Coordinates of C-alpha atoms in Angstrom, one line a residue:
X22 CA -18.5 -31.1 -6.9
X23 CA -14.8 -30.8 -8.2
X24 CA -12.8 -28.6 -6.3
X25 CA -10.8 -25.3 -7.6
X26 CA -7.3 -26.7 -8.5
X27 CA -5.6 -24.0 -6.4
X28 CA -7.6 -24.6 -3.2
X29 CA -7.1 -28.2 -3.5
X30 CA -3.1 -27.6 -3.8
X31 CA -3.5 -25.2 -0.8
X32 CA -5.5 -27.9 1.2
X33 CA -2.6 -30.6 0.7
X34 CA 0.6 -28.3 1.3
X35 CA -1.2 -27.0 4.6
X36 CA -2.5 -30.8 5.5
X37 CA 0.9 -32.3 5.1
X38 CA 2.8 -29.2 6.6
X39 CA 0.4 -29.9 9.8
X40 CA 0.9 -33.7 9.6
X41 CA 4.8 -33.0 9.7
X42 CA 4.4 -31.0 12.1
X43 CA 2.1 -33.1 14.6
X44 CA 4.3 -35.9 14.9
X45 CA 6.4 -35.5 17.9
X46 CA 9.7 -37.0 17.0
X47 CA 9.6 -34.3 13.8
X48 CA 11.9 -31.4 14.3
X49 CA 13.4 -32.0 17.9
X50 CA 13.9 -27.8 18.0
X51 CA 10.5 -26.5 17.8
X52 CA 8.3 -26.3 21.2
X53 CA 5.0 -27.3 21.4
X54 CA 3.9 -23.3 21.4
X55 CA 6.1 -23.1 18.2
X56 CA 4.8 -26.0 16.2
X57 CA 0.9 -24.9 17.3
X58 CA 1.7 -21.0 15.9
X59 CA 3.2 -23.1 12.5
X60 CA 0.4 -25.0 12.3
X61 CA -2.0 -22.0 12.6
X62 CA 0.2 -20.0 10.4
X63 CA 0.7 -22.4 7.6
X64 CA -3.9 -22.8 7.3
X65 CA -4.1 -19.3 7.2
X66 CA -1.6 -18.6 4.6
X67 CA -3.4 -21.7 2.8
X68 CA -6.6 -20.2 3.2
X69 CA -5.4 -16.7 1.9
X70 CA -3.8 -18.6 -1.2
X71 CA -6.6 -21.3 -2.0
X72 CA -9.9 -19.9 -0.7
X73 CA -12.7 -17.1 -1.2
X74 CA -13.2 -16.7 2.6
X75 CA -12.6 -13.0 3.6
X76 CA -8.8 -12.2 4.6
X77 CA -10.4 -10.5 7.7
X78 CA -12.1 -13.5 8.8
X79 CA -9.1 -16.0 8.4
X80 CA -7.0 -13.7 10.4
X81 CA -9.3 -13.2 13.2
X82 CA -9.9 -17.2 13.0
X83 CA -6.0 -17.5 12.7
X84 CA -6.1 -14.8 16.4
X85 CA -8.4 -16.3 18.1
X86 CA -6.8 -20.1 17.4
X87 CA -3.5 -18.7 18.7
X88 CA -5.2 -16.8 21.8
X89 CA -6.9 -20.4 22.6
X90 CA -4.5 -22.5 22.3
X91 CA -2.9 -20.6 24.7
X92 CA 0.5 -18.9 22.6
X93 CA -0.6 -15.6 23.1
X94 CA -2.8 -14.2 25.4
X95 CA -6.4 -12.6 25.3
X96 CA -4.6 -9.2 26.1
X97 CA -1.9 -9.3 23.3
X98 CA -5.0 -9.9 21.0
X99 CA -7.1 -7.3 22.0
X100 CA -4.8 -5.0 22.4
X101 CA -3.4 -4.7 19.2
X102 CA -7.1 -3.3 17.9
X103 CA -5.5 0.0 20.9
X104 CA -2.4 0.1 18.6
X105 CA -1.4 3.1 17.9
X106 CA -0.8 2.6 14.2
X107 CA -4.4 1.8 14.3
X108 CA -5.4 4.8 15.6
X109 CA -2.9 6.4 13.1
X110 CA -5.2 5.0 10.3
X111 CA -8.2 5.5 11.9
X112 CA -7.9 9.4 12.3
X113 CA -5.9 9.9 8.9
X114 CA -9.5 8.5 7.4
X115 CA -11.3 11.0 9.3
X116 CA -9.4 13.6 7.8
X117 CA -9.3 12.1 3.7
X118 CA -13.3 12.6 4.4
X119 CA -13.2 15.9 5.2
X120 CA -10.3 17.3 2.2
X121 CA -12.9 14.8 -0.2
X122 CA -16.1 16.6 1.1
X123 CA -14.5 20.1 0.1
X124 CA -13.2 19.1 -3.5
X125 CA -10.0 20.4 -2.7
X126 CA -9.0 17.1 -5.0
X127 CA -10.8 18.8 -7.7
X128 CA -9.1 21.9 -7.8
X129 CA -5.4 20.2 -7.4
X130 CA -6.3 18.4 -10.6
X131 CA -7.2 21.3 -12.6
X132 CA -4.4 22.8 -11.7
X133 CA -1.6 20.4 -12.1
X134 CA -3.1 18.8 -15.4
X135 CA -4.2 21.9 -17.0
X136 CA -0.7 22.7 -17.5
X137 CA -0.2 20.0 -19.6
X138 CA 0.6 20.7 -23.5
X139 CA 2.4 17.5 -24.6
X140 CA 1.2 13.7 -23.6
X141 CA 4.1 13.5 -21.7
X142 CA 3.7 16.3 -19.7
X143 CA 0.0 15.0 -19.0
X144 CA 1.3 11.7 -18.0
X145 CA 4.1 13.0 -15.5
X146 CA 2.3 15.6 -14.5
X147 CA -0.4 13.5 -13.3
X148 CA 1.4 11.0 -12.0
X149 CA 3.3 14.3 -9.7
X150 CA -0.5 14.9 -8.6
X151 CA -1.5 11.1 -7.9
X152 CA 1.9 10.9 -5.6
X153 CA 0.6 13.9 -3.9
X154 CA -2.8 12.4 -2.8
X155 CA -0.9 9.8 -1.0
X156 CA -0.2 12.2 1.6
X157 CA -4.1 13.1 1.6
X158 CA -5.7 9.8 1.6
X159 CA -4.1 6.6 3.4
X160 CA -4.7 3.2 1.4
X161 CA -4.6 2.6 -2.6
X162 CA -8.2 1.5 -2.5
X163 CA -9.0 5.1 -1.4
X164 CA -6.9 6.8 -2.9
X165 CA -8.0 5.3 -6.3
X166 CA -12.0 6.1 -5.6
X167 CA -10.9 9.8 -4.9
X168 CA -8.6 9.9 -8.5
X169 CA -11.7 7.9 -10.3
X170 CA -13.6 11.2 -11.4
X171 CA -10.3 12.8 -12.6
X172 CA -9.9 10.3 -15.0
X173 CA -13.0 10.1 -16.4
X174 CA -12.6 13.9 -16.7
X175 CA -9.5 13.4 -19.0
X176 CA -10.5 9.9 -21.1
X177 CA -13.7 12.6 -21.8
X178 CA -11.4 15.2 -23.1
X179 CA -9.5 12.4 -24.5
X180 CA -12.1 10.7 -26.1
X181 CA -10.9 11.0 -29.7
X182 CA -7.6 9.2 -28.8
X183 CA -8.2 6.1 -27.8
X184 CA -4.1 4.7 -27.1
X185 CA -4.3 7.6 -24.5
X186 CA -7.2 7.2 -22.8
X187 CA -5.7 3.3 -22.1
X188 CA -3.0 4.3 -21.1
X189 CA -4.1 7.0 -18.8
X190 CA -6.2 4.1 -17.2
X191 CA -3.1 2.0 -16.8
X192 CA -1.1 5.0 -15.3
X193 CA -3.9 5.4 -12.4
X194 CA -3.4 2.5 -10.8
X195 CA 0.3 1.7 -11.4
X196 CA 1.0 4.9 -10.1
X197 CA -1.3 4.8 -7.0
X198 CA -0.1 1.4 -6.2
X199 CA 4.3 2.3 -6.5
X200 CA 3.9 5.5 -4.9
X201 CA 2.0 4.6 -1.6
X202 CA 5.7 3.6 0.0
X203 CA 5.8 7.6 -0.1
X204 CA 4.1 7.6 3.3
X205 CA 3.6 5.6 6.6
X206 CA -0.3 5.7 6.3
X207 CA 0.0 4.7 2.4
X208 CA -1.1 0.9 2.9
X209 CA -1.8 -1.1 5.6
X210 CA 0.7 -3.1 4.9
X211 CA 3.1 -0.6 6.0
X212 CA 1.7 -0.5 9.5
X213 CA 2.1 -4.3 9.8
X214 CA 5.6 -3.9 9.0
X215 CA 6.2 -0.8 11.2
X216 CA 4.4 -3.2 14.2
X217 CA 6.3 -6.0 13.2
X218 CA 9.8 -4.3 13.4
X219 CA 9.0 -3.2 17.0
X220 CA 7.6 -6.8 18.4
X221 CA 10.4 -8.6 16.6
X222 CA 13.6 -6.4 16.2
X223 CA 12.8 -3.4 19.2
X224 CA 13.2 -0.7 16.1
X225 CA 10.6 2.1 15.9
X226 CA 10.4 3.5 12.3
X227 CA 8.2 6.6 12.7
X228 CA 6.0 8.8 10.0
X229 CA 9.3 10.6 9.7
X230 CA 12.0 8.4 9.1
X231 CA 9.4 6.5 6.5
X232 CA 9.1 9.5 4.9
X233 CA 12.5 9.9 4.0
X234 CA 13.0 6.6 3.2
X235 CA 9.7 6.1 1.1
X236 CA 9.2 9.6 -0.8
X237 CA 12.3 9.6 -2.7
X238 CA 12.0 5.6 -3.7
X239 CA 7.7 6.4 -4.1
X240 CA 9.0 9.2 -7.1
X241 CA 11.5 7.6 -8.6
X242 CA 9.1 4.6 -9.2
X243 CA 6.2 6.1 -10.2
X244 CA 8.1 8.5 -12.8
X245 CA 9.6 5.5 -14.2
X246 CA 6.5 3.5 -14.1
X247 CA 5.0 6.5 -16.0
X248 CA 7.2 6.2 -18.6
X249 CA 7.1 2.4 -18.9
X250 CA 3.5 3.0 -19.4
X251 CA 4.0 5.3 -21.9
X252 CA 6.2 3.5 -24.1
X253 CA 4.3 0.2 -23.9
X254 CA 1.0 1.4 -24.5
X255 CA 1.2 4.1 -26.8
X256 CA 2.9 4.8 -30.7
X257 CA 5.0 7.3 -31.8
X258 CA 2.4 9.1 -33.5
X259 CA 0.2 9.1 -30.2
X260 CA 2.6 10.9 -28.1
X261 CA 3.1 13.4 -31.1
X262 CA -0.3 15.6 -31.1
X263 CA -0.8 18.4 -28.4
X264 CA -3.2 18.1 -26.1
X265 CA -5.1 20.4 -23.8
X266 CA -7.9 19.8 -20.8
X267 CA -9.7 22.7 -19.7
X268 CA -10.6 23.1 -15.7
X269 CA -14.4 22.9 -17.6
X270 CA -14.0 19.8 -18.8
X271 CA -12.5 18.2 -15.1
X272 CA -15.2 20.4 -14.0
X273 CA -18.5 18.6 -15.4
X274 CA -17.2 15.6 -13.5
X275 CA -16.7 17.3 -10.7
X276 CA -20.1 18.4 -8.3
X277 CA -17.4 20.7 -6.1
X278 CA -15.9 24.0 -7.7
X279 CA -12.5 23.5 -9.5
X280 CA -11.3 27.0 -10.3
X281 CA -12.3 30.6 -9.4
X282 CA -12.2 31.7 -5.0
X283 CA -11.9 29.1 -2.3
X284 CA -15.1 28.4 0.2
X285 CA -14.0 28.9 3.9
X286 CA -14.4 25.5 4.3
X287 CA -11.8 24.6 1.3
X288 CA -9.2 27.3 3.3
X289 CA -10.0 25.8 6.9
X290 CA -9.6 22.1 5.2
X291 CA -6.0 23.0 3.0
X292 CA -4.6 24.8 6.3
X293 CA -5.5 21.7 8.8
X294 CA -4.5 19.3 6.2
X295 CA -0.5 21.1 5.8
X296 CA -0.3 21.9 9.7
X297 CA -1.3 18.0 10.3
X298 CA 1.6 16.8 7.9
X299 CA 3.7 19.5 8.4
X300 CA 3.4 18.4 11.8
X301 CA 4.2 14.5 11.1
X302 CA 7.3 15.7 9.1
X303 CA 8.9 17.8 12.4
X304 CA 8.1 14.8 15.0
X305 CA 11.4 14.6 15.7
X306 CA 11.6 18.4 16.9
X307 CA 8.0 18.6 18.6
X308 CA 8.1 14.6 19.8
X309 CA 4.8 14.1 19.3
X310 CA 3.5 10.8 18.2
X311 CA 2.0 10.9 14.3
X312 CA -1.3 9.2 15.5
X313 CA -1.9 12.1 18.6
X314 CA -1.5 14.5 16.0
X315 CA -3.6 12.2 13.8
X316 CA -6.2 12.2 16.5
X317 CA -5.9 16.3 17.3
X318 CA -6.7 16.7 13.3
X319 CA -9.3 14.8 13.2
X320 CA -11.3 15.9 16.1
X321 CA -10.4 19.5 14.6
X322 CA -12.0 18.5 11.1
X323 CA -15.2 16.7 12.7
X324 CA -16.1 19.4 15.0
X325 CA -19.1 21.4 14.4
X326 CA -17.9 25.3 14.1
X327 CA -14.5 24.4 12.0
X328 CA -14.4 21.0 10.8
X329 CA -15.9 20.1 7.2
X330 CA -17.3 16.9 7.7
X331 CA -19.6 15.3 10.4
X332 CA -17.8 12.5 12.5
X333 CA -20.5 9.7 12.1
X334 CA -20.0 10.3 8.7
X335 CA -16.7 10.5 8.4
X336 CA -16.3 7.4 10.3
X337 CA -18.6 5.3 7.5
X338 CA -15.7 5.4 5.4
X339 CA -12.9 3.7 8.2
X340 CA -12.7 0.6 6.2
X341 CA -12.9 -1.2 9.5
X342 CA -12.5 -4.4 8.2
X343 CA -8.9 -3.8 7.6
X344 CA -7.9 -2.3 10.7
X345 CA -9.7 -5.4 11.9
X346 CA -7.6 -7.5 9.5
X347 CA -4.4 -5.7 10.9
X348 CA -4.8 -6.2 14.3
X349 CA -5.5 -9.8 13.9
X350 CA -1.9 -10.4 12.0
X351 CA -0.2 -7.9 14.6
X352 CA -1.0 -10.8 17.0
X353 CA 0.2 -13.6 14.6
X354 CA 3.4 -11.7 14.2
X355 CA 4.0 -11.7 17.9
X356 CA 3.1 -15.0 17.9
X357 CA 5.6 -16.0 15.6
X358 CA 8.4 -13.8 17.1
X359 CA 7.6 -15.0 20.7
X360 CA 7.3 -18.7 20.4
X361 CA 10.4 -19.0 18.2
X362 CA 8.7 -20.3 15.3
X363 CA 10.1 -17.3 12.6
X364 CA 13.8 -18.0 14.2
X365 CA 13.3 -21.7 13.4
X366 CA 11.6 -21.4 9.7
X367 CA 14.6 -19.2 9.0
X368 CA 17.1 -21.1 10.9
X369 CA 18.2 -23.5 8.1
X370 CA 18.4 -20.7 5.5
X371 CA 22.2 -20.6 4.2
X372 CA 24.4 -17.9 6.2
X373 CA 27.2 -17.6 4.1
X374 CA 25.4 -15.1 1.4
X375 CA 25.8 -11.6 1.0
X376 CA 23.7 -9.0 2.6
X377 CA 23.1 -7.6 -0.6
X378 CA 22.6 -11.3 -2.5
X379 CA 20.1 -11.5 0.8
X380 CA 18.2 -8.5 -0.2
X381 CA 18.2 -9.4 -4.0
X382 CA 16.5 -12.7 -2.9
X383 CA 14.1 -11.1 -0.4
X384 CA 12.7 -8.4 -3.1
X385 CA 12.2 -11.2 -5.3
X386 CA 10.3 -13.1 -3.9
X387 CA 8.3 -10.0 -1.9
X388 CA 7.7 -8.5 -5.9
X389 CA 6.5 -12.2 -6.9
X390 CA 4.4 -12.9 -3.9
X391 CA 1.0 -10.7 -5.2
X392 CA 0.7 -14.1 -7.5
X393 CA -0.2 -16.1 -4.9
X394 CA -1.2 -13.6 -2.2
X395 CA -3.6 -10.9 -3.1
X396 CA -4.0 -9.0 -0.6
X397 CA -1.4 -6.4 0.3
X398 CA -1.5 -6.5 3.6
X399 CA -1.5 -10.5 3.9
X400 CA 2.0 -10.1 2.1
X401 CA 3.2 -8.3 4.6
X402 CA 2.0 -10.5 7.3
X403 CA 3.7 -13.9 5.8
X404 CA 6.7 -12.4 4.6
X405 CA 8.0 -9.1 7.4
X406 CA 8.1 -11.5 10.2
X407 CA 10.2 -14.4 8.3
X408 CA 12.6 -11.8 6.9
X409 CA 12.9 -9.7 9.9
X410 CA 14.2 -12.9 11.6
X411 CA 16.2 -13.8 8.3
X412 CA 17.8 -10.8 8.5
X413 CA 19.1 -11.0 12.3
X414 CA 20.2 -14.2 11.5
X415 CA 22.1 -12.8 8.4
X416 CA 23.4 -9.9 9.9
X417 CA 21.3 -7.5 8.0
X418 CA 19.6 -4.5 9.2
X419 CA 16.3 -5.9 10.1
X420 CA 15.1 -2.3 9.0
X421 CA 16.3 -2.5 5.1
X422 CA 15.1 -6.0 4.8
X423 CA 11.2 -5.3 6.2
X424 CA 11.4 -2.3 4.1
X425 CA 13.0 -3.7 1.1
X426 CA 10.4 -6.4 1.6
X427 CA 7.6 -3.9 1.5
X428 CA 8.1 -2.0 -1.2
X429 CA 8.9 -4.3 -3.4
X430 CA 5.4 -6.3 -2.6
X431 CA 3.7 -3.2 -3.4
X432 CA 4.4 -4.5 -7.5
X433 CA 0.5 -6.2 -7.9
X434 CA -0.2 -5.5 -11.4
X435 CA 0.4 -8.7 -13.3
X436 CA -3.8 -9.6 -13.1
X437 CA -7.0 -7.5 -12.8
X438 CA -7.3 -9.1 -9.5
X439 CA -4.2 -8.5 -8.1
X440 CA -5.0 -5.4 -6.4
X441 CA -8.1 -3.0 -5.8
X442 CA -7.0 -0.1 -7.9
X443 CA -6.4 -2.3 -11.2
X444 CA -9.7 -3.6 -10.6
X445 CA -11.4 -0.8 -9.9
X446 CA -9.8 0.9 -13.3
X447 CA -10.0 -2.1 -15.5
X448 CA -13.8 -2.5 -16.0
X449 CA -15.1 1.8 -16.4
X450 CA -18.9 1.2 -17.9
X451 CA -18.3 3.5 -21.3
X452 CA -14.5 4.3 -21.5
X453 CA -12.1 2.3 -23.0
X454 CA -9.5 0.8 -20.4
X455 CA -6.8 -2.4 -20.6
X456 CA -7.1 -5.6 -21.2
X457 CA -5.3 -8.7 -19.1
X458 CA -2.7 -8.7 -22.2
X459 CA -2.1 -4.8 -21.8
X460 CA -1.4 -6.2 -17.8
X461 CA 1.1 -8.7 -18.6
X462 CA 3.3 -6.9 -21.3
X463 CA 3.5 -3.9 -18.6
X464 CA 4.6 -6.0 -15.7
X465 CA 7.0 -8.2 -17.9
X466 CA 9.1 -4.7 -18.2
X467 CA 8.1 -3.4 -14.9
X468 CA 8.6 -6.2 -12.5
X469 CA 12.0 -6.6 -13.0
X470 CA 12.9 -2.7 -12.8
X471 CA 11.0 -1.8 -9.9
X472 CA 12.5 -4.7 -8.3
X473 CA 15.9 -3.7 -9.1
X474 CA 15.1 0.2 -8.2
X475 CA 14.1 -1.3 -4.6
X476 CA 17.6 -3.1 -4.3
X477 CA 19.6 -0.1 -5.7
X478 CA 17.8 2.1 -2.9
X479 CA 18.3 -0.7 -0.1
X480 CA 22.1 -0.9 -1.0
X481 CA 22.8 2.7 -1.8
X482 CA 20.8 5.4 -1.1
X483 CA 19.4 4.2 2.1
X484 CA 22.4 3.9 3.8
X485 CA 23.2 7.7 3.0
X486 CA 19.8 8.5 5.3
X487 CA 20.8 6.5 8.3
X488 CA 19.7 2.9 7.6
X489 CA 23.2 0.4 6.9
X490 CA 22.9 -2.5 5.0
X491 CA 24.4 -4.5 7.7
X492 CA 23.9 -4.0 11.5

């Protein structure tokens, strides 16, 4: 049986990087805890890359080889899993599956896209209403089931104009995907990084300070995006014609009311929802933690006389394997930081360049790594820890560069594979979506622009909101 071409390049980089790294005499520097976390590292990154295996289960394998080995211990592994950015993502799932079991999704839609007249006032208005939801429902994958119905709602309406009904199912995704920087509990990988930052730098970024830093990049993007999309998926003459969707037709894909009075339940559900963020945006007046108030909101939504949504069932849709997944690379982080392995991969990196020919070079290579690393969150883990410890090295805010880093790795739509919401959107049984070819013509204008929005932010607009290029 031949094997896949990519797993058997995986196989010999990891092989030879372990041989290299076996032989004593071979970088007098590293200690024995160092070279072991390296080792580890380097298979898991290679079986990421190379190999079908679940990302959950490499990183657990990945945690549990550090933990016996003896570079971290037992208690720095479990007690990631009592993180509380963990707990953060836990509750804010709670509460997506109660606002999703009132339809208050439904309603928002009609309401935002009904006001729609010309093809570009569909496509920024929905993209305003997609960057919304990230506040609602943490993760893309998530987020993308919920927006699901809403398209098929329009590509019905749209049915006799084919060009828009593509490029509304290219819009989806891209939008989904750029804006979920907008918020601390928009990807997992932003957790990793926030964990990351604290075990390797000492600097806390809250929901707060991400939020100022993230929702102005998150709308700038995803209005651009929308117009990329736009331009290189549609004619002239199909931006021209009017168009109009009705809250009847969003409504026949909808088994929740979209228009007329709201339920109790949809009252009790919009009021928790605004206190709870309303409540994440003041932490710096109230000083209390974003998961706590996570936690109070979701016990408040799960209990019997006002919540909407029963707790066991609420708690099906935790995807627990990720949280799972993100505790096991919290550990490798603090592995990596704590042996002195990141501080010695990084070590021989030229000093003399800029801090802003550093950051150029870290988005990059962040905004190229989804073509070799699928999974969002397995970005983060490769790439936060070696540029935190770049940066210090550097003499550039640790905080830009781990930012910088992570928005710009939230650019995945090159393939169909590259991230849940383009898969999810690029196969709808009965409605015509992109193709691979529709993919690459999109990211060859996209890549480089998003990239270069994320550098213009990281030199000159995040320094105006408290976070300096240099330290």
């Amino acid at each position: 049986m031949s094997l896949n071409p990519r797993l058997t390049a995986a196989l010999c980089v990891a092989l030879s990087l372990c041989a290299l790294l076996a032989v004593p005499g071979n970088f007098p520097g590293l200690s024995g805890e160092a070279r072991l976390t390296l080792v580890v590292f380097a298979l898991a990154t290679c079986a990421w890359i190379g190999t079908p295996i679940d990302d959950t289960y490499i990183a657990l394998g990945a945690g549990l080889a550090l933990t016996v080995t003896g570079v971290i211990s037992s208690d720095t592994l479990f007690g990631t899993l009592g993180d509380s950015t963990v707990w953060l993502l836990i509750c804010a799932f709670v509460l997506a599956a109660a606002v999703a079991r009132t339809g208050l999704a439904g309603r928002a839609a009609a309401f935002l896209v009904g006001g729609a007249r010309t093809v570009r006032q569909l496509t920024h208005l929905t993209t305003a209403a997609l960057v919304v939801t990230a506040f609602a429902v943490p993760a893309t994958s998530g987020r993308a089931a919920l927006a699901l119905p809403v398209f098929l709602a329009l590509a019905k309406a749209l049915a006799d104009r084919r060009r828009l009904v593509v490029m509304l199912a290219l819009l989806f995704p891209t939008v989904i995907l750029l804006s979920a920087v907008a918020t601390l509990i928009g990807a997992g990988a932003h957790l990793i990084t926030v964990s990351v930052l604290w075990e390797a730098a000492g600097e806390r970024v809250g929901f707060t300070e991400w939020l100022l830093l993230g929702l102005p990049l998150a709308v700038v993007s995803s209005h651009l995006a929308a117009e990329v999309v736009l331009l290189t998926t549609t004619r002239r003459a199909d931006r021209a014609g009017p168009v109009h969707i009705t809250a009847e037709e969003i409504q026949r894909h909808s088994d929740r009311p979209v228009t007329g009075p709201w339920t109790q339940a949809e009252k009790r559900c919009a009021l928790l929802l605004a206190t709870v963020v309303a409540l994440w945006c003041s932490e710096p007046l109230h000083r209390v933690s974003p998961a706590m108030v996570a936690l109070i909101g979701a016990v408040v939504a799960a209990s019997p006389a006002l919540g909407t949504v029963r707790l066991k069932d609420a708690l099906k849709t935790v995807p627990w394997s990720l949280l799972l997944f993100m505790a096991a690379t919290m550990a490798m982080g603090v592995a990596l930081a704590e042996s002195g392995a990141a501080q010695w991969l990084v070590g021989g990196l030229p000093s003399a360049v800029t801090p802003v020919v550093f950051l150029a070079v870290v988005i990059a290579v962040s905004t190229a790594a989804h073509l070799v690393l699928q999974s969002r969150s397995a970005r983060s883990s490769v790439l936060v820890p070696l540029v935190v410890a770049a940066a210090v090295g550097a003499g550039v805010n640790p905080v830009a560069a781990a930012l910088a880093s992570t928005a710009a790795a939230g650019f995945c739509h090159t393939l169909p594979a590259s991230a849940k919401p383009v898969t999810l959107f690029a196969d709808i049984p009965g409605t015509p979506t992109y193709t691979p070819r529709d993919l690459l013509r999109l990211s060859a204008v996209l890549a480089p622009l998003t990239a270069a929005l994320v550098l213009l932010f990281a030199v000159a607009v995040w320094p105006l909101l408290g976070v300096p290029v240099t330290r």
